[in-house]
Amino acid sequence: MRPDRQGRGTGKALVEAVSNQFEEWGVSHGGLCTFPQSSLHIALYNKFGFRARFLTPIMATPALRGGDAGSWSR
């Protein structure tokens, strides 16, 4: 995210293009991913009819060498 690049209409143009493509394809259920802490992103998507519904955590862990997956648990 680059705050110095915000407010130039790039995001709006991209979301508009995606929305138009979804409509052309006849997509009845489409979704987008964004940063949940960004009210600007959520407001932009709302303008195109997208609504915040689910938060999906994306997690990362360093890759392990030697194929040892270590001990995993829930």
Backbone as a chain_set.jsonl record, in Angstrom:
{"seq": "MRPDRQGRGTGKALVEAVSNQFEEWGVSHGGLCTFPQSSLHIALYNKFGFRARFLTPIMATPALRGGDAGSWSR", "coords": {"N": [[0.84, -1.164, 0.0], [0.629, 2.132, -0.916], [0.454, 5.15, 0.332], [1.062, 7.589, -0.922], [0.203, 7.214, -3.474], [-2.5, 7.051, -3.45], [-5.896, 8.095, -4.138], [-5.881, 8.74, -6.817], [-7.5, 7.504, -8.605], [-6.877, 5.004, -9.62], [-7.455, 2.579, -8.252], [-10.266, 2.682, -8.308], [-10.714, 2.489, -11.081], [-9.741, -0.094, -11.558], [-11.435, -1.723, -9.929], [-13.849, -1.132, -11.1], [-13.442, -2.185, -13.679], [-13.179, -4.918, -13.045], [-15.706, -5.383, -11.918], [-17.351, -4.877, -14.145], [-16.484, -6.946, -15.817], [-17.239, -9.198, -14.319], [-20.013, -8.842, -14.496], [-20.388, -9.121, -17.271], [-19.663, -11.803, -17.6], [-21.716, -12.956, -16.247], [-21.57, -13.522, -13.548], [-22.822, -14.492, -10.463], [-22.106, -14.579, -7.824], [-19.52, -12.994, -6.596], [-16.266, -12.159, -5.354], [-13.909, -10.149, -3.529], [-10.647, -9.541, -2.198], [-9.228, -7.752, 0.519], [-7.413, -5.457, 2.633], [-8.494, -5.671, 5.881], [-8.346, -3.58, 7.691], [-8.455, -1.295, 6.249], [-10.361, 1.311, 5.711], [-10.739, 2.882, 3.48], [-10.435, 1.113, 1.293], [-12.58, -0.658, 1.769], [-14.75, 1.119, 1.61], [-14.546, 1.889, -1.085], [-15.039, -0.578, -2.407], [-17.644, -1.0, -1.518], [-19.03, 0.927, -2.985], [-19.304, -0.305, -5.394], [-21.029, -2.318, -4.924], [-20.067, -4.464, -3.438], [-19.87, -6.135, -0.32], [-18.584, -6.255, 2.984], [-18.138, -9.367, 4.395], [-16.881, -11.729, 5.374], [-14.017, -12.441, 7.322], [-10.926, -13.613, 6.561], [-8.23, -15.128, 7.872], [-4.875, -14.814, 6.871], [-2.046, -16.585, 7.05], [1.444, -17.036, 7.761], [4.453, -18.939, 7.782], [7.884, -19.583, 8.386], [9.718, -21.406, 5.896], [10.709, -24.777, 6.321], [13.777, -26.513, 6.421], [15.045, -29.55, 4.901], [12.771, -31.111, 4.838], [11.49, -31.551, 7.235], [8.592, -31.262, 8.825], [8.049, -30.577, 11.329], [6.239, -30.261, 14.427], [2.851, -30.211, 14.245], [-0.215, -28.755, 15.223], [-3.651, -28.155, 16.053]], "CA": [[0.0, 0.0, 0.0], [1.42, 3.351, -1.008], [-0.427, 6.302, 0.551], [1.339, 8.668, -1.861], [-0.435, 6.882, -4.75], [-3.946, 6.988, -3.267], [-6.693, 9.237, -4.567], [-5.64, 9.046, -8.227], [-8.494, 6.813, -9.42], [-6.41, 3.713, -10.123], [-8.256, 1.525, -7.62], [-11.629, 2.77, -8.84], [-10.696, 1.96, -12.447], [-9.566, -1.543, -11.482], [-12.64, -2.359, -9.385], [-14.876, -0.956, -12.128], [-13.162, -3.165, -14.733], [-13.524, -6.24, -12.509], [-17.169, -5.441, -11.79], [-17.898, -5.002, -15.499], [-16.18, -8.3, -16.312], [-18.138, -10.11, -13.603], [-21.346, -8.682, -15.074], [-20.352, -9.703, -18.62], [-19.619, -13.251, -17.443], [-22.915, -13.418, -15.562], [-21.211, -14.005, -12.213], [-23.845, -14.129, -9.476], [-21.443, -14.462, -6.527], [-18.117, -12.648, -6.783], [-15.652, -11.652, -4.135], [-12.608, -9.496, -3.589], [-9.901, -9.551, -0.94], [-8.615, -6.47, 0.844], [-6.931, -5.324, 4.004], [-9.689, -5.336, 6.657], [-8.178, -2.338, 8.45], [-8.49, -0.167, 5.324], [-11.719, 1.815, 5.465], [-10.775, 3.381, 2.1], [-10.689, -0.022, 0.405], [-13.932, -1.152, 2.006], [-15.677, 2.12, 1.064], [-14.491, 1.785, -2.548], [-15.736, -1.79, -2.826], [-19.07, -0.795, -1.255], [-19.585, 1.715, -4.095], [-19.56, -1.214, -6.508], [-21.964, -3.346, -4.49], [-19.445, -5.49, -2.61], [-20.068, -5.918, 1.104], [-17.703, -7.034, 3.861], [-18.9, -10.457, 4.994], [-16.051, -12.688, 6.088], [-12.607, -12.153, 7.487], [-10.154, -14.843, 6.427], [-6.837, -14.879, 8.241], [-3.822, -15.353, 6.017], [-0.929, -16.757, 7.965], [2.683, -17.489, 7.132], [5.479, -19.486, 8.659], [9.1, -19.813, 7.602], [9.899, -22.74, 5.324], [11.64, -25.615, 7.065], [14.716, -27.253, 5.563], [15.19, -30.983, 5.134], [11.495, -31.8, 4.82], [10.946, -31.754, 8.578], [7.438, -30.392, 9.01], [7.926, -30.226, 12.734], [5.043, -30.737, 15.108], [1.707, -29.358, 13.915], [-1.436, -29.029, 15.979], [-4.685, -27.139, 15.864]], "C": [[0.896, 1.241, 0.0], [0.499, 4.55, -0.851], [-0.183, 7.44, -0.436], [0.706, 8.427, -3.233], [-1.962, 6.85, -4.65], [-4.624, 8.249, -3.791], [-6.495, 9.625, -6.021], [-6.587, 8.304, -9.166], [-8.074, 5.451, -9.943], [-7.244, 2.565, -9.557], [-9.671, 1.51, -8.155], [-11.693, 2.171, -10.24], [-10.576, 0.439, -12.446], [-10.822, -2.25, -10.988], [-13.783, -2.242, -10.396], [-14.688, -1.98, -13.253], [-13.527, -4.58, -14.282], [-15.035, -6.4, -12.417], [-17.832, -5.61, -13.152], [-17.664, -6.395, -16.069], [-17.058, -9.327, -15.633], [-19.535, -10.057, -14.213], [-21.41, -9.332, -16.457], [-20.367, -11.227, -18.563], [-20.882, -13.815, -16.797], [-22.636, -13.988, -14.18], [-22.272, -13.545, -11.209], [-23.253, -13.967, -8.078], [-19.954, -14.218, -6.775], [-17.554, -12.095, -5.489], [-14.298, -11.035, -4.4], [-11.956, -9.605, -2.226], [-9.262, -8.194, -0.732], [-8.057, -6.519, 2.253], [-8.108, -4.888, 4.868], [-9.562, -4.038, 7.436], [-8.285, -1.097, 7.554], [-9.923, 0.265, 5.036], [-11.84, 2.388, 4.052], [-11.084, 2.26, 1.12], [-12.129, -0.49, 0.546], [-14.964, -0.176, 1.444], [-15.709, 2.055, -0.461], [-15.274, 0.568, -3.025], [-17.237, -1.671, -2.59], [-19.74, -0.022, -2.387], [-19.956, 0.84, -5.285], [-20.42, -2.408, -6.101], [-21.367, -4.488, -3.692], [-19.643, -5.135, -1.15], [-19.11, -6.796, 1.899], [-18.55, -8.097, 4.553], [-18.044, -11.353, 5.862], [-14.633, -12.156, 6.211], [-11.869, -13.479, 7.461], [-8.716, -14.549, 6.802], [-5.885, -15.536, 7.244], [-2.575, -15.385, 6.878], [0.288, -17.263, 7.208], [3.614, -18.034, 8.202], [6.731, -19.709, 7.821], [9.167, -21.246, 7.087], [10.947, -23.488, 6.129], [12.526, -26.37, 6.086], [14.691, -28.732, 5.902], [13.876, -31.741, 5.2], [10.899, -32.072, 6.18], [9.816, -30.751, 8.807], [7.26, -29.997, 10.46], [6.651, -30.801, 13.328], [3.917, -29.733, 14.864], [0.54, -29.731, 14.803], [-2.437, -27.916, 15.707], [-4.682, -26.189, 17.035]], "O": [[1.803, 1.367, 0.822], [-0.174, 4.933, -1.808], [-1.11, 8.182, -0.76], [0.675, 9.333, -4.065], [-2.644, 6.646, -5.654], [-4.017, 9.316, -3.877], [-6.893, 10.716, -6.429], [-6.494, 8.452, -10.384], [-8.848, 4.803, -10.647], [-7.686, 1.687, -10.298], [-10.222, 0.443, -8.427], [-12.621, 1.426, -10.554], [-11.231, -0.239, -13.237], [-11.232, -3.261, -11.559], [-14.594, -3.16, -10.525], [-15.659, -2.572, -13.724], [-14.114, -5.348, -15.045], [-15.578, -7.438, -12.796], [-18.767, -6.398, -13.297], [-18.539, -6.958, -16.727], [-17.571, -10.234, -16.289], [-20.168, -11.092, -14.423], [-22.381, -10.018, -16.774], [-21.014, -11.872, -19.388], [-21.089, -15.029, -16.803], [-23.381, -14.839, -13.695], [-22.578, -12.356, -11.119], [-23.839, -13.287, -7.236], [-19.22, -15.143, -7.123], [-18.298, -11.617, -4.632], [-13.629, -11.364, -5.379], [-12.641, -9.747, -1.213], [-8.807, -7.559, -1.684], [-8.217, -7.509, 2.967], [-8.678, -3.826, 4.617], [-10.576, -3.447, 7.809], [-8.214, 0.028, 8.047], [-10.612, -0.342, 4.216], [-12.93, 2.384, 3.481], [-11.903, 2.432, 0.216], [-12.819, -0.694, -0.453], [-15.957, -0.607, 0.857], [-16.777, 2.155, -1.064], [-16.083, 0.673, -3.947], [-18.026, -2.187, -3.381], [-20.897, -0.287, -2.715], [-20.819, 1.2, -6.086], [-20.527, -3.387, -6.839], [-22.092, -5.403, -3.302], [-19.589, -3.962, -0.78], [-18.855, -7.942, 1.531], [-19.543, -7.786, 5.21], [-18.442, -11.702, 6.973], [-14.121, -11.499, 5.304], [-12.161, -14.37, 8.258], [-8.045, -13.785, 6.107], [-6.085, -16.68, 6.836], [-2.11, -14.358, 7.37], [0.161, -17.85, 6.134], [3.561, -17.637, 9.366], [6.619, -20.002, 6.63], [8.729, -22.181, 7.758], [11.944, -22.911, 6.563], [12.061, -26.814, 5.036], [14.365, -29.127, 7.021], [13.866, -32.911, 5.583], [9.886, -32.765, 6.273], [10.051, -29.553, 8.961], [6.407, -29.169, 10.781], [6.062, -31.73, 12.775], [4.02, -28.562, 15.228], [0.335, -30.908, 15.1], [-2.08, -26.859, 15.185], [-5.481, -25.254, 17.073]]}, "num_chains": 1, "name": "protein.A"}
